[in-house]
mmCIF file of C-alpha atoms in Angstrom:
data_model
loop_
_atom_site.group_PDB
_atom_site.id
_atom_site.type_symbol
_atom_site.label_atom_id
_atom_site.label_comp_id
_atom_site.label_asym_id
_atom_site.label_seq_id
_atom_site.Cartn_x
_atom_site.Cartn_y
_atom_site.Cartn_z
ATOM 1 C CA MET A 3 2.654 -21.912 2.048
ATOM 2 C CA VAL A 4 3.484 -19.145 4.313
ATOM 3 C CA ASN A 5 0.574 -17.572 5.963
ATOM 4 C CA TYR A 6 0.604 -14.142 7.610
ATOM 5 C CA TYR A 7 -3.183 -14.208 8.642
ATOM 6 C CA GLU A 8 -2.448 -16.788 11.485
ATOM 7 C CA LEU A 9 -0.345 -14.142 13.214
ATOM 8 C CA GLY A 10 -3.732 -12.692 14.080
ATOM 9 C CA PRO A 11 -6.340 -10.938 12.081
ATOM 10 C CA ASP A 12 -6.391 -7.663 14.395
ATOM 11 C CA LYS A 13 -2.465 -7.437 13.755
ATOM 12 C CA ARG A 14 -1.696 -4.140 11.885
ATOM 13 C CA LEU A 15 0.488 -4.264 8.994
ATOM 14 C CA ASN A 16 3.243 -2.407 10.937
ATOM 15 C CA GLU A 17 3.297 -4.850 13.472
ATOM 16 C CA ILE A 18 4.343 -7.695 11.264
ATOM 17 C CA VAL A 19 7.354 -8.574 9.014
ATOM 18 C CA VAL A 20 6.847 -9.922 5.383
ATOM 19 C CA ALA A 21 9.254 -10.853 2.396
ATOM 20 C CA GLY A 22 9.110 -8.467 -0.569
ATOM 21 C CA SER A 23 10.176 -9.035 -3.884
ATOM 22 C CA HIS A 24 12.792 -6.512 -5.632
ATOM 23 C CA ASP A 25 12.165 -6.118 -9.248
ATOM 24 C CA ALA A 26 9.463 -8.704 -8.913
ATOM 25 C CA GLY A 27 8.705 -8.919 -12.920
ATOM 26 C CA ILE A 28 12.121 -9.361 -14.015
ATOM 27 C CA THR A 29 12.446 -13.194 -14.838
ATOM 28 C CA GLY A 30 14.552 -12.750 -17.720
ATOM 29 C CA GLY A 31 17.738 -11.040 -18.936
ATOM 30 C CA GLY A 32 21.423 -11.635 -18.384
ATOM 31 C CA GLY A 33 23.028 -12.322 -15.233
ATOM 32 C CA ASN A 34 23.544 -8.778 -14.188
ATOM 33 C CA VAL A 35 19.795 -7.983 -14.959
ATOM 34 C CA ARG A 36 17.480 -10.843 -13.889
ATOM 35 C CA THR A 37 16.350 -10.639 -10.149
ATOM 36 C CA GLN A 38 13.664 -13.224 -10.143
ATOM 37 C CA ALA A 39 12.992 -16.892 -10.960
ATOM 38 C CA LEU A 40 9.308 -17.450 -10.017
ATOM 39 C CA ASN A 41 6.038 -15.820 -11.557
ATOM 40 C CA ILE A 42 3.979 -13.403 -9.269
ATOM 41 C CA GLY A 43 1.544 -16.233 -8.510
ATOM 42 C CA GLN A 44 4.427 -18.439 -7.515
ATOM 43 C CA GLN A 45 6.217 -15.732 -5.519
ATOM 44 C CA ALA A 46 2.870 -15.123 -3.801
ATOM 45 C CA LYS A 47 2.593 -18.588 -2.658
ATOM 46 C CA ALA A 48 6.099 -18.868 -1.464
ATOM 47 C CA GLY A 49 5.429 -15.852 0.802
ATOM 48 C CA VAL A 50 6.162 -12.594 -0.921
ATOM 49 C CA ARG A 51 3.684 -9.989 -0.066
ATOM 50 C CA VAL A 52 5.242 -6.728 -1.400
ATOM 51 C CA PHE A 53 6.002 -6.492 -5.331
ATOM 52 C CA ASP A 54 8.365 -3.952 -6.654
ATOM 53 C CA LEU A 55 7.165 -3.234 -10.153
ATOM 54 C CA ARG A 56 8.561 -0.795 -12.933
ATOM 55 C CA ILE A 57 6.368 -0.958 -15.814
ATOM 56 C CA ALA A 58 6.815 0.517 -19.426
ATOM 57 C CA ALA A 59 5.404 -0.323 -22.820
ATOM 58 C CA ALA A 60 7.263 -2.677 -25.510
ATOM 59 C CA THR A 61 6.362 -3.221 -28.994
ATOM 60 C CA VAL A 62 4.833 -6.688 -29.825
ATOM 61 C CA LYS A 63 3.537 -8.265 -32.947
ATOM 62 C CA GLY A 64 -0.012 -8.246 -33.558
ATOM 63 C CA PRO A 65 -2.097 -10.205 -36.325
ATOM 64 C CA TRP A 66 -0.876 -10.120 -39.994
ATOM 65 C CA GLY A 67 2.279 -8.563 -38.964
ATOM 66 C CA THR A 68 0.674 -5.494 -37.415
ATOM 67 C CA LYS A 69 2.480 -3.877 -34.409
ATOM 68 C CA GLY A 70 0.903 -3.417 -31.258
ATOM 69 C CA ALA A 71 2.140 -2.655 -27.419
ATOM 70 C CA GLU A 72 2.162 -4.490 -24.184
ATOM 71 C CA LEU A 73 2.787 -3.101 -20.358
ATOM 72 C CA ARG A 74 5.393 -5.069 -19.162
ATOM 73 C CA ALA A 75 8.055 -5.023 -16.001
ATOM 74 C CA PHE A 76 11.324 -3.696 -17.313
ATOM 75 C CA HIS A 77 14.772 -3.323 -15.609
ATOM 76 C CA ALA A 78 17.088 -0.720 -17.100
ATOM 77 C CA ASP A 79 19.179 2.673 -16.521
ATOM 78 C CA GLY A 80 17.339 5.556 -17.682
ATOM 79 C CA LYS A 81 20.471 6.301 -20.289
ATOM 80 C CA LEU A 82 19.544 2.941 -22.105
ATOM 81 C CA MET A 83 15.757 3.746 -22.730
ATOM 82 C CA LYS A 84 14.414 5.328 -25.990
ATOM 83 C CA ASN A 85 11.110 6.572 -25.277
ATOM 84 C CA GLU A 86 8.730 7.672 -28.238
ATOM 85 C CA SER A 87 5.091 8.696 -28.602
ATOM 86 C CA LYS A 88 2.990 5.995 -30.582
ATOM 87 C CA THR A 89 -0.745 5.398 -31.194
ATOM 88 C CA ARG A 90 -1.355 1.666 -31.094
ATOM 89 C CA LYS A 91 -3.292 -0.956 -29.526
ATOM 90 C CA VAL A 92 -2.254 -1.604 -25.974
ATOM 91 C CA ALA A 93 -3.399 -5.227 -25.276
ATOM 92 C CA ASP A 94 -3.830 -4.343 -21.486
ATOM 93 C CA VAL A 95 -6.575 -1.948 -22.189
ATOM 94 C CA GLY A 96 -7.918 -3.657 -25.375
ATOM 95 C CA ARG A 97 -8.120 -0.459 -27.574
ATOM 96 C CA SER A 98 -5.759 1.898 -29.488
ATOM 97 C CA VAL A 99 -4.339 4.811 -27.559
ATOM 98 C CA THR A 100 -1.563 7.280 -27.761
ATOM 99 C CA PHE A 101 1.081 6.006 -25.174
ATOM 100 C CA THR A 102 4.932 6.060 -24.506
ATOM 101 C CA ARG A 103 6.712 3.180 -26.228
ATOM 102 C CA THR A 104 10.085 2.103 -25.033
ATOM 103 C CA LYS A 105 12.963 0.344 -26.728
ATOM 104 C CA LEU A 106 15.812 -0.528 -24.656
ATOM 105 C CA SER A 107 19.581 -0.936 -25.534
ATOM 106 C CA GLY A 108 20.378 -2.684 -22.211
ATOM 107 C CA GLY A 109 18.583 -4.041 -19.438
ATOM 108 C CA ALA A 110 15.691 -6.221 -20.050
ATOM 109 C CA PHE A 111 12.000 -6.345 -20.206
ATOM 110 C CA GLY A 112 10.174 -8.728 -18.029
ATOM 111 C CA MET A 113 6.593 -10.480 -17.489
ATOM 112 C CA GLY A 114 3.706 -8.588 -18.911
ATOM 113 C CA LEU A 115 1.511 -6.385 -16.393
ATOM 114 C CA THR A 116 -1.745 -8.308 -17.347
ATOM 115 C CA LYS A 117 -0.321 -11.616 -16.748
ATOM 116 C CA MET A 118 1.013 -10.445 -13.240
ATOM 117 C CA LEU A 119 -1.999 -8.647 -12.528
ATOM 118 C CA ALA A 120 -4.114 -11.964 -13.249
ATOM 119 C CA ASP A 121 -1.643 -14.049 -10.924
ATOM 120 C CA ALA A 122 -2.255 -11.738 -8.003
ATOM 121 C CA ARG A 123 -5.802 -11.962 -8.317
ATOM 122 C CA ALA A 124 -5.821 -15.480 -8.689
ATOM 123 C CA PHE A 125 -3.674 -15.910 -5.606
ATOM 124 C CA VAL A 126 -6.102 -13.916 -3.247
ATOM 125 C CA GLU A 127 -9.107 -15.723 -4.762
ATOM 126 C CA SER A 128 -7.416 -19.063 -4.415
ATOM 127 C CA ASP A 129 -8.101 -21.189 -0.870
ATOM 128 C CA GLY A 130 -4.527 -20.898 0.234
ATOM 129 C CA GLY A 131 -4.361 -17.237 -0.452
ATOM 130 C CA LYS A 132 -7.990 -16.001 0.302
ATOM 131 C CA SER A 133 -6.935 -14.651 3.978
ATOM 132 C CA GLU A 134 -3.724 -13.157 2.715
ATOM 133 C CA PHE A 135 -3.140 -10.006 0.831
ATOM 134 C CA LEU A 136 -0.700 -8.381 -1.731
ATOM 135 C CA LEU A 137 0.976 -5.064 -2.257
ATOM 136 C CA LEU A 138 1.826 -4.022 -5.762
ATOM 137 C CA LYS A 139 4.185 -1.178 -5.477
ATOM 138 C CA PHE A 140 4.632 0.777 -9.012
ATOM 139 C CA ASP A 141 7.666 2.996 -9.145
ATOM 140 C CA LYS A 142 9.745 4.788 -11.947
ATOM 141 C CA CYS A 143 6.944 3.782 -14.438
ATOM 142 C CA LEU A 144 5.800 5.171 -17.838
ATOM 143 C CA ASN A 145 2.280 5.400 -18.944
ATOM 144 C CA TRP A 146 0.712 5.662 -15.688
ATOM 145 C CA PRO A 147 -3.170 6.063 -16.641
ATOM 146 C CA LEU A 148 -2.818 2.617 -18.679
ATOM 147 C CA ILE A 149 -1.454 1.053 -15.775
ATOM 148 C CA ALA A 150 -4.293 2.417 -13.696
ATOM 149 C CA GLU A 151 -6.712 1.060 -16.069
ATOM 150 C CA ALA A 152 -5.207 -2.124 -16.418
ATOM 151 C CA CYS A 153 -5.011 -2.476 -12.543
ATOM 152 C CA ILE A 154 -8.663 -1.684 -12.102
ATOM 153 C CA GLY A 155 -9.905 -4.045 -14.802
ATOM 154 C CA THR A 156 -7.671 -7.134 -14.269
ATOM 155 C CA LEU A 157 -8.113 -6.923 -10.310
ATOM 156 C CA GLY A 158 -11.951 -6.471 -10.437
ATOM 157 C CA SER A 159 -13.361 -6.994 -6.934
ATOM 158 C CA THR A 160 -10.077 -8.253 -5.477
ATOM 159 C CA ILE A 161 -8.178 -4.574 -5.822
ATOM 160 C CA TYR A 162 -8.392 -2.662 -2.217
ATOM 161 C CA ARG A 163 -10.928 0.309 -2.590
ATOM 162 C CA ALA A 164 -10.909 1.534 1.262
ATOM 163 C CA GLY A 165 -8.207 3.811 1.161
ATOM 164 C CA GLY A 166 -6.863 4.973 4.361
ATOM 165 C CA ASN A 167 -3.388 4.577 6.370
ATOM 166 C CA LEU A 168 -2.207 1.051 5.552
ATOM 167 C CA ASN A 169 0.537 1.276 8.124
ATOM 168 C CA THR A 170 -2.286 0.960 10.854
ATOM 169 C CA THR A 171 -4.912 -1.230 8.758
ATOM 170 C CA GLN A 172 -5.628 -4.536 10.619
ATOM 171 C CA LEU A 173 -5.065 -7.566 8.514
ATOM 172 C CA LYS A 174 -8.725 -8.523 8.731
ATOM 173 C CA ASP A 175 -9.398 -5.525 6.443
ATOM 174 C CA LEU A 176 -6.952 -6.458 4.050
ATOM 175 C CA LYS A 177 -7.515 -10.246 3.609
ATOM 176 C CA GLY A 178 -8.299 -11.441 -0.160
ATOM 177 C CA LYS A 179 -7.271 -8.011 -1.494
ATOM 178 C CA VAL A 180 -4.735 -6.636 -3.824
ATOM 179 C CA ILE A 181 -3.282 -3.408 -3.026
ATOM 180 C CA VAL A 182 -2.302 -1.124 -5.714
ATOM 181 C CA LEU A 183 0.322 1.479 -4.697
ATOM 182 C CA PHE A 184 1.545 4.513 -7.165
ATOM 183 C CA SER A 185 4.447 6.813 -6.599
ATOM 184 C CA LYS A 186 4.019 10.412 -5.931
ATOM 185 C CA SER A 187 4.711 11.034 -9.345
ATOM 186 C CA GLY A 188 2.794 8.356 -10.743
ATOM 187 C CA VAL A 189 -0.574 9.736 -8.817
ATOM 188 C CA ALA A 190 0.442 13.255 -10.161
ATOM 189 C CA ALA A 191 0.535 11.704 -13.824
ATOM 190 C CA LEU A 192 -3.337 10.622 -13.359
ATOM 191 C CA GLN A 193 -4.317 14.234 -12.989
ATOM 192 C CA GLY A 194 -7.121 13.408 -10.760
ATOM 193 C CA ALA A 195 -8.632 10.657 -13.208
ATOM 194 C CA PHE A 196 -8.357 8.052 -10.479
ATOM 195 C CA LYS A 197 -8.590 8.069 -6.882
ATOM 196 C CA PRO A 198 -8.329 5.925 -3.758
ATOM 197 C CA SER A 199 -12.103 4.534 -4.119
ATOM 198 C CA ASP A 200 -11.185 3.363 -7.598
ATOM 199 C CA GLY A 201 -8.101 1.381 -5.953
ATOM 200 C CA ILE A 202 -5.420 3.593 -6.876
ATOM 201 C CA LEU A 203 -3.576 4.284 -3.417
ATOM 202 C CA SER A 204 0.021 6.037 -2.981
ATOM 203 C CA PHE A 205 3.228 5.262 -1.268
ATOM 204 C CA ARG A 206 5.810 7.738 0.212
ATOM 205 C CA ASN A 207 9.142 6.923 1.060
ATOM 206 C CA LEU A 208 10.176 8.756 3.992
ATOM 207 C CA TYR A 209 13.827 8.722 3.410
ATOM 208 C CA SER A 210 13.500 11.428 0.826
ATOM 209 C CA ASP A 211 10.217 12.934 2.005
ATOM 210 C CA PRO A 212 10.354 12.567 5.888
ATOM 211 C CA ALA A 213 6.879 13.988 7.058
ATOM 212 C CA TYR A 214 4.744 10.868 8.396
ATOM 213 C CA ALA A 215 0.983 12.061 7.596
ATOM 214 C CA PRO A 216 -1.475 9.756 9.710
ATOM 215 C CA ASN A 217 -4.400 10.612 7.130
ATOM 216 C CA PHE A 218 -2.321 9.470 4.249
ATOM 217 C CA ASN A 219 -4.095 7.008 1.723
ATOM 218 C CA GLY A 220 -1.628 4.434 1.068
ATOM 219 C CA LEU A 221 1.664 3.151 2.504
ATOM 220 C CA GLN A 222 4.637 5.207 4.187
ATOM 221 C CA TYR A 223 7.913 3.611 4.699
ATOM 222 C CA TYR A 224 11.591 4.392 5.217
ATOM 223 C CA GLY A 225 14.190 2.523 3.453
ATOM 224 C CA LYS A 226 16.599 2.383 0.567
ATOM 225 C CA GLY A 227 18.603 -0.418 -1.206
ATOM 226 C CA GLY A 228 21.572 -0.596 -3.556
ATOM 227 C CA THR A 229 25.219 -0.963 -3.128
ATOM 228 C CA ALA A 230 27.957 0.814 -5.025
ATOM 229 C CA VAL A 231 28.403 -0.616 -8.481
ATOM 230 C CA THR A 232 32.182 0.584 -8.484
ATOM 231 C CA LYS A 233 33.020 -1.923 -5.491
ATOM 232 C CA PRO A 234 32.338 -5.430 -6.797
ATOM 233 C CA PHE A 235 33.645 -7.303 -3.968
ATOM 234 C CA LYS A 236 32.297 -8.127 -0.397
ATOM 235 C CA LYS A 237 28.907 -7.087 -1.329
ATOM 236 C CA THR A 238 27.011 -8.659 1.635
ATOM 237 C CA GLY A 239 29.027 -6.614 3.924
ATOM 238 C CA GLN A 240 28.631 -3.487 1.894
ATOM 239 C CA ASN A 241 24.830 -4.125 1.949
ATOM 240 C CA GLU A 242 24.907 -4.829 5.773
ATOM 241 C CA LYS A 243 26.789 -1.707 6.630
ATOM 242 C CA LYS A 244 24.434 0.471 4.422
ATOM 243 C CA GLN A 245 21.126 -0.948 5.732
ATOM 244 C CA LEU A 246 22.301 -0.459 9.345
ATOM 245 C CA LYS A 247 23.037 2.896 8.686
ATOM 246 C CA ILE A 248 19.828 3.598 7.143
ATOM 247 C CA MET A 249 18.011 2.090 10.048
ATOM 248 C CA GLN A 250 19.998 4.388 12.197
ATOM 249 C CA GLY A 251 19.114 7.268 10.218
ATOM 250 C CA ALA A 252 15.528 6.466 10.414
ATOM 251 C CA SER A 253 15.293 6.236 14.370
ATOM 252 C CA PHE A 254 15.254 10.280 14.367
ATOM 253 C CA MET A 255 11.542 9.780 13.652
ATOM 254 C CA ALA A 256 9.609 9.264 16.963
ATOM 255 C CA GLU A 257 6.399 7.911 14.948
ATOM 256 C CA PRO A 258 6.191 4.242 15.794
ATOM 257 C CA ASP A 259 3.381 3.765 13.080
ATOM 258 C CA VAL A 260 6.090 3.992 10.268
ATOM 259 C CA ILE A 261 6.774 0.928 8.000
ATOM 260 C CA ARG A 262 10.724 -0.017 7.866
ATOM 261 C CA MET A 263 11.808 -1.536 4.812
ATOM 262 C CA MET A 264 15.149 -3.483 4.713
ATOM 263 C CA TYR A 265 17.129 -4.545 1.844
ATOM 264 C CA TRP A 266 18.861 -8.002 1.712
ATOM 265 C CA THR A 267 19.929 -7.503 -2.084
ATOM 266 C CA THR A 268 23.052 -6.245 -3.896
ATOM 267 C CA THR A 269 23.585 -4.432 -6.978
ATOM 268 C CA GLY A 270 26.618 -4.541 -9.478
ATOM 269 C CA ILE A 271 27.475 -4.670 -13.025
ATOM 270 C CA PHE A 272 30.213 -7.140 -13.082
ATOM 271 C CA GLU A 273 28.679 -10.412 -11.416
ATOM 272 C CA SER A 274 25.694 -12.840 -11.687
ATOM 273 C CA ILE A 275 22.899 -11.547 -9.365
ATOM 274 C CA LYS A 276 21.607 -14.993 -8.955
ATOM 275 C CA LYS A 277 25.203 -16.204 -7.994
ATOM 276 C CA ARG A 278 25.860 -13.379 -5.740
ATOM 277 C CA ASN A 279 22.410 -13.602 -4.047
ATOM 278 C CA ALA A 280 22.873 -17.393 -3.375
ATOM 279 C CA LYS A 281 25.985 -16.585 -1.280
ATOM 280 C CA MET A 282 23.911 -14.000 0.580
ATOM 281 C CA TRP A 283 21.607 -16.983 1.657
ATOM 282 C CA ASP A 284 24.327 -19.221 2.930
ATOM 283 C CA PRO A 285 24.009 -20.193 6.739
ATOM 284 C CA PRO A 286 26.518 -17.565 8.103
ATOM 285 C CA ASN A 287 25.046 -14.783 5.916
ATOM 286 C CA ILE A 288 21.303 -15.845 7.070
ATOM 287 C CA VAL A 289 22.594 -15.125 10.653
ATOM 288 C CA ARG A 290 23.990 -11.904 9.696
ATOM 289 C CA LEU A 291 20.526 -11.064 7.994
ATOM 290 C CA LYS A 292 18.902 -11.995 11.289
ATOM 291 C CA ARG A 293 21.296 -10.065 13.263
ATOM 292 C CA LEU A 294 20.863 -6.888 10.958
ATOM 293 C CA TRP A 295 17.140 -6.985 11.472
ATOM 294 C CA ALA A 296 17.492 -7.605 15.280
ATOM 295 C CA GLN A 297 19.813 -4.518 15.227
ATOM 296 C CA GLY A 298 17.038 -2.490 13.468
ATOM 297 C CA LEU A 299 14.617 -3.653 15.596
ATOM 298 C CA GLU A 300 16.779 -2.505 18.642
ATOM 299 C CA GLU A 301 17.728 0.860 17.142
ATOM 300 C CA HIS A 302 13.917 1.811 16.785
ATOM 301 C CA VAL A 303 12.996 0.680 20.276
ATOM 302 C CA THR A 304 15.746 2.140 22.026
ATOM 303 C CA TYR A 305 14.730 5.377 20.395
ATOM 304 C CA VAL A 306 11.000 5.496 20.097
ATOM 305 C CA ASN A 307 10.285 3.814 23.472
ATOM 306 C CA PRO A 308 11.235 6.495 26.163
ATOM 307 C CA LEU A 309 9.391 9.081 23.988
ATOM 308 C CA THR A 310 5.969 7.205 23.533
ATOM 309 C CA ALA A 311 5.658 4.332 25.653
ATOM 310 C CA PRO A 312 2.778 4.471 28.388
ATOM 311 C CA PRO A 313 4.203 4.121 32.156
ATOM 312 C CA GLY A 314 5.069 0.909 33.046
ATOM 313 C CA SER A 315 5.409 -0.621 29.469
ATOM 314 C CA SER A 316 8.576 -1.836 28.014
ATOM 315 C CA ALA A 317 10.350 -2.320 24.516
ATOM 316 C CA ASN A 318 9.207 -6.056 24.927
ATOM 317 C CA GLY A 319 5.415 -5.206 24.394
ATOM 318 C CA PRO A 320 3.343 -4.111 21.732
ATOM 319 C CA LEU A 321 5.329 -1.064 20.939
ATOM 320 C CA ARG A 322 8.486 -3.413 20.065
ATOM 321 C CA LYS A 323 6.387 -4.885 17.071
ATOM 322 C CA ARG A 324 5.427 -1.474 15.722
ATOM 323 C CA SER A 325 8.983 -0.554 15.762
ATOM 324 C CA MET A 326 10.652 -3.337 13.602
ATOM 325 C CA PRO A 327 11.885 -3.518 10.134
ATOM 326 C CA ASN A 328 8.548 -4.754 8.573
ATOM 327 C CA ILE A 329 9.390 -5.430 5.069
ATOM 328 C CA VAL A 330 12.756 -7.314 4.007
ATOM 329 C CA MET A 331 13.164 -7.018 0.342
ATOM 330 C CA ILE A 332 14.966 -9.901 -1.620
ATOM 331 C CA ASP A 333 16.065 -11.067 -5.096
ATOM 332 C CA PHE A 334 15.171 -14.576 -6.210
ATOM 333 C CA ALA A 335 12.424 -15.248 -3.754
ATOM 334 C CA ASP A 336 11.657 -18.621 -3.101
ATOM 335 C CA ASP A 337 9.868 -20.937 -0.277
ATOM 336 C CA PHE A 338 13.028 -21.226 1.952
ATOM 337 C CA LYS A 339 14.098 -17.325 1.914
ATOM 338 C CA CYS A 340 10.252 -16.304 2.717
ATOM 339 C CA GLN A 341 10.151 -18.825 5.627
ATOM 340 C CA THR A 342 13.309 -17.454 7.162
ATOM 341 C CA ILE A 343 11.620 -14.013 6.965
ATOM 342 C CA ARG A 344 8.202 -15.292 8.039
ATOM 343 C CA GLY A 345 9.934 -16.878 11.213
ATOM 344 C CA LEU A 346 11.141 -13.347 12.393
ATOM 345 C CA ASN A 347 7.672 -12.742 13.485
ATOM 346 C CA ASP A 348 8.027 -15.540 15.903
ATOM 347 C CA ALA A 349 11.646 -14.469 17.352
ATOM 348 C CA THR A 350 11.739 -14.834 20.924
ATOM 349 C CA GLU A 351 13.653 -12.375 23.267
ATOM 350 C CA SER A 352 16.212 -15.174 23.809
ATOM 351 C CA GLU A 353 16.642 -15.831 20.231
ATOM 352 C CA LEU A 354 17.053 -12.019 19.500
ATOM 353 C CA ALA A 355 19.544 -11.697 22.274
ATOM 354 C CA SER A 356 21.559 -14.569 20.961
ATOM 355 C CA LEU A 357 22.095 -12.627 17.570
#
């Protein structure tokens, strides 16, 4: 099993590189929708530490033919979603409430939220995971208050309640915890009903909101995924070019504490995501991934180091480790992919130079 705590309990989150799961809950659907094969617990055991989740409420059948609802992961364009207000029993909170029910005319629903939360809790309570951490990043969701309630209720004592700037938080303070992160719009939808001390933190993508705040309660990262759906060929090259451009764009920020997020994924409407993803992990493309990561590392070191490094320091010191791409988002997470990403933490100067 991949272990990050062994990198050092005093390591800060922005000093390590971890695997992230893109559309982590979508284990079903058509070939151009499905993004994962493993459940949340299996992904965590493989080495995923950041989970990208989109949640909506789907109709489910209750006893004696009654209708209820369940919060579930989904993957769909907004134009393919029909949202209506309903009052029914929502399984995740165990009572009848008024909520937004979603029907999909394309895309797919994935795993249920309660099961995903239970898997996350079980992982950090397990012998192998008790020194590790998991970050659940909720974005583009509906029914935010219900999601918050389900997270707090199901995660129990494992939910991270300390608040503060996660970018600079040490691994020893995160171990055994599941960190819940809501988007800016998600936090706004809570209308103050939940706060960091309850376990609901936030995230900001500095790609669109470029003002790093040292006292922010949550995670601040810079990155963006996706390739042009109108260009169905040479997807790996498209992604590599786009990601390098994004990392170069991030270099205007002199603040070394920003988390950088790199995507080794592609999007499209004509091909199987799984088949396309498999090609991205062929040996020559693994070299391309490592080269892209190293280029992103050098891009930030080159820009940041002259501005902030103390006299006599170099890009080979601690500053380098606070300037690298920290999260690599992937589809179809498994042991091999996560081990490859975990290995980036141990890359030597000579290995980086050879890329």
